[in-house]
Tab-separated table of C-alpha atoms in Angstrom:
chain	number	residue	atom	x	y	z
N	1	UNK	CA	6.332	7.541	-26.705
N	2	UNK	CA	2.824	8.632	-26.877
N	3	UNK	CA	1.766	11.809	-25.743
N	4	UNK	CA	-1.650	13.785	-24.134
N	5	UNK	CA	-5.001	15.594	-25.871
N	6	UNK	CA	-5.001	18.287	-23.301
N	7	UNK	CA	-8.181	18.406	-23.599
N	8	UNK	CA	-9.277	15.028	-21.936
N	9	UNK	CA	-6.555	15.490	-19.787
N	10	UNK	CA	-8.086	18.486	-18.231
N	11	UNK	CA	-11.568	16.327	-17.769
N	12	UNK	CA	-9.732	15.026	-14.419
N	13	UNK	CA	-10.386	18.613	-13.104
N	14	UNK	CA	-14.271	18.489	-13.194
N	15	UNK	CA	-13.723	14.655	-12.230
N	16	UNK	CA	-11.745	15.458	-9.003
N	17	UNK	CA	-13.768	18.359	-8.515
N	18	UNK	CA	-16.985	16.622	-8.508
N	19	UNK	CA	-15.662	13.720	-5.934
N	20	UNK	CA	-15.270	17.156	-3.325
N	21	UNK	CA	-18.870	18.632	-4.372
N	22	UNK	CA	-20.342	15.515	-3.697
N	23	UNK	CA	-18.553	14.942	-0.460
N	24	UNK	CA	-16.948	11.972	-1.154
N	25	UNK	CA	-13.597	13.050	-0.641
N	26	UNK	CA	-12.436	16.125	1.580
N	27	UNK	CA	-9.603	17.223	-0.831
N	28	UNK	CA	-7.522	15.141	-3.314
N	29	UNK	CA	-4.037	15.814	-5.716
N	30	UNK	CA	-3.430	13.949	-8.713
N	31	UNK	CA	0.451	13.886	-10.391
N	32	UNK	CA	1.427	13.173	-13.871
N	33	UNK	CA	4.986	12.102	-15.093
N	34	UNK	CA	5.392	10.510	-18.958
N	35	UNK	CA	9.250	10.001	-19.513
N	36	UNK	CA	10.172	12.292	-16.238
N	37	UNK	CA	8.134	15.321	-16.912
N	38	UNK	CA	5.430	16.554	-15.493
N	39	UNK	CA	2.525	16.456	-17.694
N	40	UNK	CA	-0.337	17.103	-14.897
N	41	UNK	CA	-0.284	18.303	-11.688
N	42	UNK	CA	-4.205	19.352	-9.927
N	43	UNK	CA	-5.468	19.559	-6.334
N	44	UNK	CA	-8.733	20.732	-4.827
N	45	UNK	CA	-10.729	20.116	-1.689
N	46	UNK	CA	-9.579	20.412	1.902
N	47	UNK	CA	-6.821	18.165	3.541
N	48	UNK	CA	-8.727	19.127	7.167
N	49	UNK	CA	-12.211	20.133	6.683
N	50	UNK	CA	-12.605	21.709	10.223
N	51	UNK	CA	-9.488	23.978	10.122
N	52	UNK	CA	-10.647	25.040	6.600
N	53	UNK	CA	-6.861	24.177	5.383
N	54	UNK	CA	-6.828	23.267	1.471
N	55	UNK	CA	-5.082	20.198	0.646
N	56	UNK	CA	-2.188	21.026	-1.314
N	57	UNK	CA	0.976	19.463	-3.483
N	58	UNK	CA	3.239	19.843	0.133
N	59	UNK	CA	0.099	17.981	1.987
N	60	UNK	CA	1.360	14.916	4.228
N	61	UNK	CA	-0.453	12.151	3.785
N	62	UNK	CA	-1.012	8.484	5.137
N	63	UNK	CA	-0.107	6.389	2.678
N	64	UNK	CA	-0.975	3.258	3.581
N	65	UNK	CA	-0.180	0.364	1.710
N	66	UNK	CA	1.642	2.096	-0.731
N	67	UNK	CA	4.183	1.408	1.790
N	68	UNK	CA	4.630	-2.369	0.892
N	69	UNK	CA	6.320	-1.301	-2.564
N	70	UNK	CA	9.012	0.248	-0.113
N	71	UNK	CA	9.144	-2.420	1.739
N	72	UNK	CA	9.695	-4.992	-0.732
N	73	UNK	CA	12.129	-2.904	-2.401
N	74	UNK	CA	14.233	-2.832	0.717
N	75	UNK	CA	14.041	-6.420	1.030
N	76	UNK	CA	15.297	-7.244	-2.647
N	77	UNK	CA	18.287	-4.049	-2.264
N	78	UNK	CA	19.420	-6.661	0.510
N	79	UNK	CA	18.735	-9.716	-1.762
N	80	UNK	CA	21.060	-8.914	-4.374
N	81	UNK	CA	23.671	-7.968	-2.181
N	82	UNK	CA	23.663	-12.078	-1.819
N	83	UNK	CA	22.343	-11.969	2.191
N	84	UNK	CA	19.474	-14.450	1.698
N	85	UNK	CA	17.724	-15.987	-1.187
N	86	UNK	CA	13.520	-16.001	-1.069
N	87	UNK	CA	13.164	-19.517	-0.826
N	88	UNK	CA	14.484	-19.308	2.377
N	89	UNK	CA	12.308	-19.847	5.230
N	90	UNK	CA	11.040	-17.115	7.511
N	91	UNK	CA	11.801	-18.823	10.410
N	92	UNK	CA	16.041	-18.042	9.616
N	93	UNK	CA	14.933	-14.700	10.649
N	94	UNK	CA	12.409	-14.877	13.040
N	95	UNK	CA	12.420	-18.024	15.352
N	96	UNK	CA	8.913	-17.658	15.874
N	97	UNK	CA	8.442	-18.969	13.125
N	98	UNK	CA	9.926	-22.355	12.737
N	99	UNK	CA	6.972	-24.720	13.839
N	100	UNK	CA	3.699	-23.564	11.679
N	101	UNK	CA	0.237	-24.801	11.778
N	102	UNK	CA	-2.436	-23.972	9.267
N	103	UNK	CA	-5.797	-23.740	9.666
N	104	UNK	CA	-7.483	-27.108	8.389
N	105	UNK	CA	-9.951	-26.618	5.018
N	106	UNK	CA	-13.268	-25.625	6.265
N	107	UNK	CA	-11.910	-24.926	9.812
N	108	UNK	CA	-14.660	-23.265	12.073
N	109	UNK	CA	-12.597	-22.404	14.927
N	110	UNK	CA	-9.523	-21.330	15.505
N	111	UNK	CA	-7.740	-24.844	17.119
N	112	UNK	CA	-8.486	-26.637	13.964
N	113	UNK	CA	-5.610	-26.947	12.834
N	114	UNK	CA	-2.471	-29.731	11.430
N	115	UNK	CA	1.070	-28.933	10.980
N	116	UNK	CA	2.363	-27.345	7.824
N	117	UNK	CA	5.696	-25.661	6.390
N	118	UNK	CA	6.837	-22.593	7.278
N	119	UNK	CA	6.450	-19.806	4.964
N	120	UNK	CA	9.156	-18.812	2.930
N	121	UNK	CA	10.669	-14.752	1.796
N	122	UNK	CA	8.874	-15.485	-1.712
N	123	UNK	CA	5.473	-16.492	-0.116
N	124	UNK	CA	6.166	-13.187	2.096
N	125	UNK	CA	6.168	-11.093	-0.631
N	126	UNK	CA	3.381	-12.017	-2.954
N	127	UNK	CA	0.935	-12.612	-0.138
N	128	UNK	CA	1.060	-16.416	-0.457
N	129	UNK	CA	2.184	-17.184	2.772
N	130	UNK	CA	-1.052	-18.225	4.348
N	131	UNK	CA	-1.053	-14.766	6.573
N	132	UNK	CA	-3.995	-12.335	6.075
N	133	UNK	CA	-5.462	-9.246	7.611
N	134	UNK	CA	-8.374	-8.770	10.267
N	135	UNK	CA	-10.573	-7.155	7.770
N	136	UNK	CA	-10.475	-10.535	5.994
N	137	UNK	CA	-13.180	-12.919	6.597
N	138	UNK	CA	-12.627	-16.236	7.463
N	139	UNK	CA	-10.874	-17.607	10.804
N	140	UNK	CA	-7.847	-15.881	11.037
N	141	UNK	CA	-9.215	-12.823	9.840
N	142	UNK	CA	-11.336	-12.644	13.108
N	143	UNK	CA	-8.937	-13.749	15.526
N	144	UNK	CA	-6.415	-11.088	14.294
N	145	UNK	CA	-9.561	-8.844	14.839
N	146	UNK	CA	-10.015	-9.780	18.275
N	147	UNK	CA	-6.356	-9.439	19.109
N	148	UNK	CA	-6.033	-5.985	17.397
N	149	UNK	CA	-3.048	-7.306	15.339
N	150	UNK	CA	-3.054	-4.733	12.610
N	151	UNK	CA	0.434	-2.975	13.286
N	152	UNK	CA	-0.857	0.265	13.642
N	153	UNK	CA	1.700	2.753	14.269
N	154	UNK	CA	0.510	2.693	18.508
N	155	UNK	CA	1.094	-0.558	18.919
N	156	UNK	CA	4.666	-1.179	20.129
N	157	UNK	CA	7.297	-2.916	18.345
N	158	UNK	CA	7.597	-4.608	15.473
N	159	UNK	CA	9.496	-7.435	17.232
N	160	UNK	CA	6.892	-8.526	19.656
N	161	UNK	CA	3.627	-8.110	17.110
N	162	UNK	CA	5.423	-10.447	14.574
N	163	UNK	CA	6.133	-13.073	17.479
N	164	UNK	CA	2.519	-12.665	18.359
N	165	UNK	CA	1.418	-13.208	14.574
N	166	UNK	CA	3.791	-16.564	14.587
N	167	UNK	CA	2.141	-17.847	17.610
N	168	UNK	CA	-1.765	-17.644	15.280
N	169	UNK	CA	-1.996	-20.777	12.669
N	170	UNK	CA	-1.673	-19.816	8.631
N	171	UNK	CA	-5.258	-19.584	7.327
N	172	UNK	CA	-3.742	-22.045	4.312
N	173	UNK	CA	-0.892	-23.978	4.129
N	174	UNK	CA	1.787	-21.753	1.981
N	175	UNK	CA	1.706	-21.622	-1.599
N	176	UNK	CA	-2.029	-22.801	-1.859
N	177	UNK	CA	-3.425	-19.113	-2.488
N	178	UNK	CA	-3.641	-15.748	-2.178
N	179	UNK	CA	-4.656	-13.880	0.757
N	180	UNK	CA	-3.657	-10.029	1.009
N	181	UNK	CA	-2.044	-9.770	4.307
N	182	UNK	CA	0.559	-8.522	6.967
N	183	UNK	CA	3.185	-10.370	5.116
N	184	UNK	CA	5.151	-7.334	4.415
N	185	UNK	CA	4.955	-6.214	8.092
N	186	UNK	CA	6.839	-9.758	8.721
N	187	UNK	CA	9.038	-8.770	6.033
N	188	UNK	CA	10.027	-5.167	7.866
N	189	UNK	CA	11.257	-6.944	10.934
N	190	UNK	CA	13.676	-9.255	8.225
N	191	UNK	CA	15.426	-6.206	6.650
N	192	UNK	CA	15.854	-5.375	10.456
N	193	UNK	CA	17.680	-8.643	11.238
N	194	UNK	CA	19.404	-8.673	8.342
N	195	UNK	CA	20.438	-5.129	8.276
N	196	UNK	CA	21.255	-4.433	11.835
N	197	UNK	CA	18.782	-1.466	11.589
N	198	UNK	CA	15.417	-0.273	12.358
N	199	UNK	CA	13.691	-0.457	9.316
N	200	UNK	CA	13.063	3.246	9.650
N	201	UNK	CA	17.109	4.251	9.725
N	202	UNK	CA	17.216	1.315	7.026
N	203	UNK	CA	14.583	3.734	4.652
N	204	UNK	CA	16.545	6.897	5.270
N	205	UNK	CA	19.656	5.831	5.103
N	206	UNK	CA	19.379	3.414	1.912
N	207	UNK	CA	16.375	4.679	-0.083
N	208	UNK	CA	14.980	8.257	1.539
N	209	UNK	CA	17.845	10.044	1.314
N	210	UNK	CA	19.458	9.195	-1.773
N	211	UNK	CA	15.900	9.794	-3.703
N	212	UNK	CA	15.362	13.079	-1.813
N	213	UNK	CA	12.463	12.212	-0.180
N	214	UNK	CA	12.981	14.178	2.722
N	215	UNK	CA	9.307	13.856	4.077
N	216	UNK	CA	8.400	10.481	3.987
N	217	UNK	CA	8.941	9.107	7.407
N	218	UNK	CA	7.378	6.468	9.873
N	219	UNK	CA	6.164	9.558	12.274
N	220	UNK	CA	5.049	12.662	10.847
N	221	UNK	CA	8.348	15.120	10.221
N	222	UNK	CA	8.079	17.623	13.579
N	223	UNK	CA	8.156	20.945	10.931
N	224	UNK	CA	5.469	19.356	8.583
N	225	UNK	CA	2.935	18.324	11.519
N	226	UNK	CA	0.873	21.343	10.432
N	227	UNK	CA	0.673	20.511	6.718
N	228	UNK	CA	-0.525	16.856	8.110
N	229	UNK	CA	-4.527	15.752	6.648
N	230	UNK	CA	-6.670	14.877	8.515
N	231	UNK	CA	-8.672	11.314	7.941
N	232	UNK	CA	-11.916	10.697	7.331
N	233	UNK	CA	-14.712	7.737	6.379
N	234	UNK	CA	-18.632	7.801	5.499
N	235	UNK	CA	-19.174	4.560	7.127
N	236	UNK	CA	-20.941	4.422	10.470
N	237	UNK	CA	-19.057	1.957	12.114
N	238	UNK	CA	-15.247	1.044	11.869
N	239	UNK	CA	-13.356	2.825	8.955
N	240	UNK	CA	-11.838	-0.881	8.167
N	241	UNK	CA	-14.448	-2.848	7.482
N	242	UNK	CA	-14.246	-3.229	3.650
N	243	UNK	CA	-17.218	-5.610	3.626
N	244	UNK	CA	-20.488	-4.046	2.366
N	245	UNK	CA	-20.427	-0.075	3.575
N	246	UNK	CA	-22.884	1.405	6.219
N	247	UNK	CA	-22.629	4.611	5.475
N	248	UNK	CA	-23.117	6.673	8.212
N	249	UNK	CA	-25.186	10.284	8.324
N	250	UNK	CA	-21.881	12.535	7.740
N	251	UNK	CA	-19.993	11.337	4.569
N	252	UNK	CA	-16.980	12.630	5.702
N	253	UNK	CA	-16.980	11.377	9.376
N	254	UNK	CA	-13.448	12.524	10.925
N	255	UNK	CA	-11.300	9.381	12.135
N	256	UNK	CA	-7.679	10.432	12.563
N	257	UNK	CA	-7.092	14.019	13.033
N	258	UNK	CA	-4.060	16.364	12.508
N	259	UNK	CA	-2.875	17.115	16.333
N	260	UNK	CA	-4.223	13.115	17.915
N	261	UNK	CA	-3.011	10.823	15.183
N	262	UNK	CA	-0.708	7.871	16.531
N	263	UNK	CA	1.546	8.918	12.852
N	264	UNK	CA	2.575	11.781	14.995
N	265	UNK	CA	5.069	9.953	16.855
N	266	UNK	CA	4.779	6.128	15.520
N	267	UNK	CA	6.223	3.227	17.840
N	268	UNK	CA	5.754	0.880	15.161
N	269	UNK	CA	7.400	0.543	12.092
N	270	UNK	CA	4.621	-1.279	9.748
N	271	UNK	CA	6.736	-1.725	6.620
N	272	UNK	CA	2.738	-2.666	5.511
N	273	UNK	CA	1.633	0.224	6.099
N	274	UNK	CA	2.790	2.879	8.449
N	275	UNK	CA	4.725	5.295	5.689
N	276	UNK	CA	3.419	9.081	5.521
N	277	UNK	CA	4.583	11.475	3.263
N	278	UNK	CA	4.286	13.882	-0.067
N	279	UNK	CA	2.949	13.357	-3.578
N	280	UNK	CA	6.476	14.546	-4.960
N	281	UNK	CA	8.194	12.096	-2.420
N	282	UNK	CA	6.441	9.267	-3.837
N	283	UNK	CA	6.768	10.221	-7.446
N	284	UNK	CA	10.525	10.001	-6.408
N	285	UNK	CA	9.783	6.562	-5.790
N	286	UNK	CA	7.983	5.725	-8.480
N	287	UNK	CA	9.707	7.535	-11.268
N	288	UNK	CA	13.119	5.130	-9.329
N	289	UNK	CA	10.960	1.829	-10.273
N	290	UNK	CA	10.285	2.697	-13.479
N	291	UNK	CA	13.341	4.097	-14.791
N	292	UNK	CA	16.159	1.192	-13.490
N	293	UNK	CA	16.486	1.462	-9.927
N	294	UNK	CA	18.385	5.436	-9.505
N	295	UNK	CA	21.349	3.785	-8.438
N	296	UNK	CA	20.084	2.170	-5.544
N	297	UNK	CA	18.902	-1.525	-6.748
N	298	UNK	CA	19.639	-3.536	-9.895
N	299	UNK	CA	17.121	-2.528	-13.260
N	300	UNK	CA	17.277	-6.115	-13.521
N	301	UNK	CA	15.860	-6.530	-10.065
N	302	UNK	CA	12.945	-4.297	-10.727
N	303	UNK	CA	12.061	-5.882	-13.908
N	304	UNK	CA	11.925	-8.997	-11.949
N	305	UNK	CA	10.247	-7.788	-9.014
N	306	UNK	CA	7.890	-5.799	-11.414
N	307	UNK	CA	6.687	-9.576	-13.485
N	308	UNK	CA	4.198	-11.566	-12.530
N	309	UNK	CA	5.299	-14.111	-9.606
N	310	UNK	CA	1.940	-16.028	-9.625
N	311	UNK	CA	0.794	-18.794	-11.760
N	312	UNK	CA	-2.071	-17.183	-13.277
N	313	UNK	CA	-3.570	-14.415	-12.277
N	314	UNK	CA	-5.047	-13.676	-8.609
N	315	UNK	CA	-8.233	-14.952	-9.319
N	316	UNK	CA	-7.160	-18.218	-10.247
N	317	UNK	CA	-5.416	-18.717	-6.482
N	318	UNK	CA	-9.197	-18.628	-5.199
N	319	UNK	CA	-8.962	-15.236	-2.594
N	320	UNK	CA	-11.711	-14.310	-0.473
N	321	UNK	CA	-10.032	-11.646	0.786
N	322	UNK	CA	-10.044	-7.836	0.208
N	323	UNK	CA	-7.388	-6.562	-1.929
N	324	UNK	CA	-6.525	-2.593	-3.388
N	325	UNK	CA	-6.930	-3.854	-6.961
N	326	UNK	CA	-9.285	-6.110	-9.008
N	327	UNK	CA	-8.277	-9.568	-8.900
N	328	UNK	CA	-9.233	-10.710	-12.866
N	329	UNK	CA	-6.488	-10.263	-15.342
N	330	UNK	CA	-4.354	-8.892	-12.466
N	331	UNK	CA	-1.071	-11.114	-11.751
N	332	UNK	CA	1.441	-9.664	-9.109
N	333	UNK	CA	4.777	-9.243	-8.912
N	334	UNK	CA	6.588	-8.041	-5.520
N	335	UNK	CA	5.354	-4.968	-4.008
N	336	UNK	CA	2.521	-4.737	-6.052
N	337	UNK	CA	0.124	-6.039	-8.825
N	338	UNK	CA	1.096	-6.650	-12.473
N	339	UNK	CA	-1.775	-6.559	-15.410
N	340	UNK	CA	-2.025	-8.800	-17.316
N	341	UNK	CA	-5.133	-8.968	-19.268
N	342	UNK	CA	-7.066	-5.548	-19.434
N	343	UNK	CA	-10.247	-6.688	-20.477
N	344	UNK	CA	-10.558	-9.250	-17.776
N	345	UNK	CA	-9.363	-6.541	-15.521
N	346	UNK	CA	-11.957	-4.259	-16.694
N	347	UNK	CA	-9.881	-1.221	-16.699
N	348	UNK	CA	-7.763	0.572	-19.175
N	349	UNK	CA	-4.080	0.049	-19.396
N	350	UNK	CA	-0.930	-0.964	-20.848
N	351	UNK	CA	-0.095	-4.686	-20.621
N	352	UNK	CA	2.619	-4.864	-17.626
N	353	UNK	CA	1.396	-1.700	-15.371
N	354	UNK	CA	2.633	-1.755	-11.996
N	355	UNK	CA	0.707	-0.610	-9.352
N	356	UNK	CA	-0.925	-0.940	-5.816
N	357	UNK	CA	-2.763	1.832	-3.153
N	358	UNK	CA	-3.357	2.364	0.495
N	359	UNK	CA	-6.498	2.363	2.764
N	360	UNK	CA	-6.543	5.790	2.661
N	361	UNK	CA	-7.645	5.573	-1.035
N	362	UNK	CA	-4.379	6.776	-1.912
N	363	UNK	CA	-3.338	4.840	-5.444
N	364	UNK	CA	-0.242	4.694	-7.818
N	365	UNK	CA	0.630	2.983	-11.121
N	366	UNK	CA	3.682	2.610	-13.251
N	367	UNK	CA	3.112	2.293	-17.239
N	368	UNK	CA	6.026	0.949	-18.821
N	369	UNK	CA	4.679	1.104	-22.388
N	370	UNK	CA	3.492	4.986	-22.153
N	371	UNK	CA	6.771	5.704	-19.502
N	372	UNK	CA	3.881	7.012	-17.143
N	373	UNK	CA	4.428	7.452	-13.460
N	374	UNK	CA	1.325	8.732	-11.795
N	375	UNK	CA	-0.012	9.106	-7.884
N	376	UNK	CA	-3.741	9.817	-6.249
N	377	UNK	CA	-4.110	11.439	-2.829
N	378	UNK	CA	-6.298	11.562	-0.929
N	379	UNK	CA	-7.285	10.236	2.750
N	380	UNK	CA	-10.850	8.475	2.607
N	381	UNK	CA	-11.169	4.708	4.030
N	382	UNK	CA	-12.031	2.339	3.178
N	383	UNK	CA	-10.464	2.338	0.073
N	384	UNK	CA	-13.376	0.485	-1.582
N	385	UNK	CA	-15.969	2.964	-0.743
N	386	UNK	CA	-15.860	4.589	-4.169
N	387	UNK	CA	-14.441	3.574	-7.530
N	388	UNK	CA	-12.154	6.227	-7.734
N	389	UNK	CA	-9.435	3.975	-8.914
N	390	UNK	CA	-10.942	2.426	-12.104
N	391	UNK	CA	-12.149	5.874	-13.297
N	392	UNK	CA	-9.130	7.713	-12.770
N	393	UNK	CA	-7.296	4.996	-15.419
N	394	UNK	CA	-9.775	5.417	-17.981
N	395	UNK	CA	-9.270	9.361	-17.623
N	396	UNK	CA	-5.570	8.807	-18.085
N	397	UNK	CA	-5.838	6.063	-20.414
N	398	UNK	CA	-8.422	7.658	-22.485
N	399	UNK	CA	-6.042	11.068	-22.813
N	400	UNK	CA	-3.492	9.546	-23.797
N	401	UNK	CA	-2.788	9.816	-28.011
């Protein structure tokens, strides 16, 4: 196993430190594991800039995305218990479902459309399905905008927003490409059908609680409400446009604050991304993926569900969509991307890191070859405003000896 220069590894102070000079972020934490030890642990800035309250390692945060990994490892604990297999079709779980449409190639308008299969668990996961987001362009993308069909945490239950998604056409036929979407969102209500369980008592009971990660909840824990950050974006407009940023006159414009947030008490549970919780929660997580499963899934699973599951990499399935990671030399497995080819990815890193992040410019990755487990915080969005992400892995990458 290789180890750290201290001495580069320390550059990530000045680096985080200069994101908070320069306004960029309000406050940030950064966690270091290599074979289950903590190598690096720093945190500066403010998690609520009005209340003057530092962000620190106990801060809650939204995490976003990085609740897909979750998500999809809830769906395979279920998998290799023998309940379903992926190729199944969604529709077994969700009648909704069973009768698909897809958008016709160079559709204009939302009724152009021809019949097509339904998508299946597999497509689901690796954001083949022919679902997508409302930040996406394209069709779809701006009829899910119009409708509001994001499953944020206000907007009811799970049940009736996926029935509502089913009754939209696919912006592809499934299996045709990659879109990142509200697949895994579909996939939360599944581990509800199949389990018998809200997908919240599914996370406690089978994954929360036996990792100890007592703070990681749908709904921000009642005692932890005033440890909570508070949100912020520099664009001018909406926070979720990820297209080209207007940044607005305050770089740090407040957008979800600690005592108003809908993640106070969360009707929906958006196994996509309605998760909040701890840096040490998550490096539970994490450090459960990378070292064979803790007990709760297979090692065999994870190595599966940590390979690539696409044909090449995501650039060669032709997205237009946004996405948390760069899309050359990146394959993906389930829960999150796989790289493949560094240089094409333009980033340091080990052949076969695991990783994804959240809106929220939250980030995590998993280095097999170094036995690395490390996690960003932070709670900026869009997650493309800065390149945080990139420069963080050359920081690591370049420390390590």
């Amino acid at each position: 196993m290789t180890g750290f220069d201290t001495g580069r590894l320390s550059r990530i102070d000045d680096w985080m430190q200069s994101y908070i000079d320069a306004r960029r972020f309000a406050g940030a934490s950064l966690l270091v594991a290599q074979g289950g030890q903590e190598v690096y642990y720093h945190q500066c800035g403010l998690r609520d800039i009005e209340r003057d309250q530092p962000f620190e390692r106990d801060t809650i945060a939204r995490i976003y995305s990085m609740t897909k990994p979750v998500t999809s490892v809830a769906l395979m604990m279920l998998a290799e218990r023998g309940l379903f297999h992926l190729d199944a079709p969604v529709s077994e779980f969700i009648p909704a479902f069973k009768d698909m449409h897809c958008l016709v190639q160079g559709a204009t308008q939302i009724d152009q459309v021809e019949p097509c299969a339904t998508p299946t668990l597999h497509q689901l996961l690796t954001h083949t399905a022919g679902l997508s987001y409302p930040f996406n362009p394209g069709v779809l993308g701006a009829q899910m905008a119009e409708q509001d069909m994001i499953f944020r945490a206000n907007q009811g239950s799970l049940t009736d927003m996926c029935d509502r998604l089913a009754s939209l056409p696919l912006a592809f036929a499934p299996g045709k490409r990659w879109e990142y979407s509200v697949s895994i969102d579909v996939l939360g209500r599944v581990i509800e059908v199949v389990s018998g369980k809200t997908l919240e008592e599914f996370f406690v009971g089978e994954i929360f609680n036996p990792l100890g990660m007592n703070e990681t909840r749908f709904s921000v824990p009642q005692n932890a409400r005033g440890r909570f950050a508070a949100c912020y974006t520099p664009q001018a407009g909406d926070a979720f446009s990820v297209g080209k940023i207007e940044s607005g006159a305050e770089s740090l414009r407040m957008i979800d604050e600690q005592e108003k947030s809908p993640f106070l008490d969360a009707q929906m549970h958006s196994g996509g991304g309605g998760l909040v919780g701890t840096i040490d929660d998550y490096m539970k997580f994490t450090e459960m993926m990378r070292t064979g499963g803790a007990g709760i899934i297979g090692p065999k699973t994870l190595d599966f569900m940590m390979a690539n599951h696409l044909g090449g990499d995501i650039a060669s399935m032709g997205p237009s969509s946004f996405a948390e990671q760069p899309m050359e030399g990146m394959g993906f497995g389930l829960g999150g991307s796989v790289l493949l080819d560094a240089g094409r990815a333009r980033t340091p890193g080990h052949v076969g890191d695991f990783s994804w992040g959240g809106m929220a410019s939250t980030f995590f990755w998993i280095d097999p070859v170094a036995d690395l487990s490390v996690i960003f915080f932070t709670q900026l969005i869009p997650s493309s405003a800065y390149p945080a992400r990139p420069q963080l892995k050359a920081l690591i990458h370049g420390a390590l000896t």
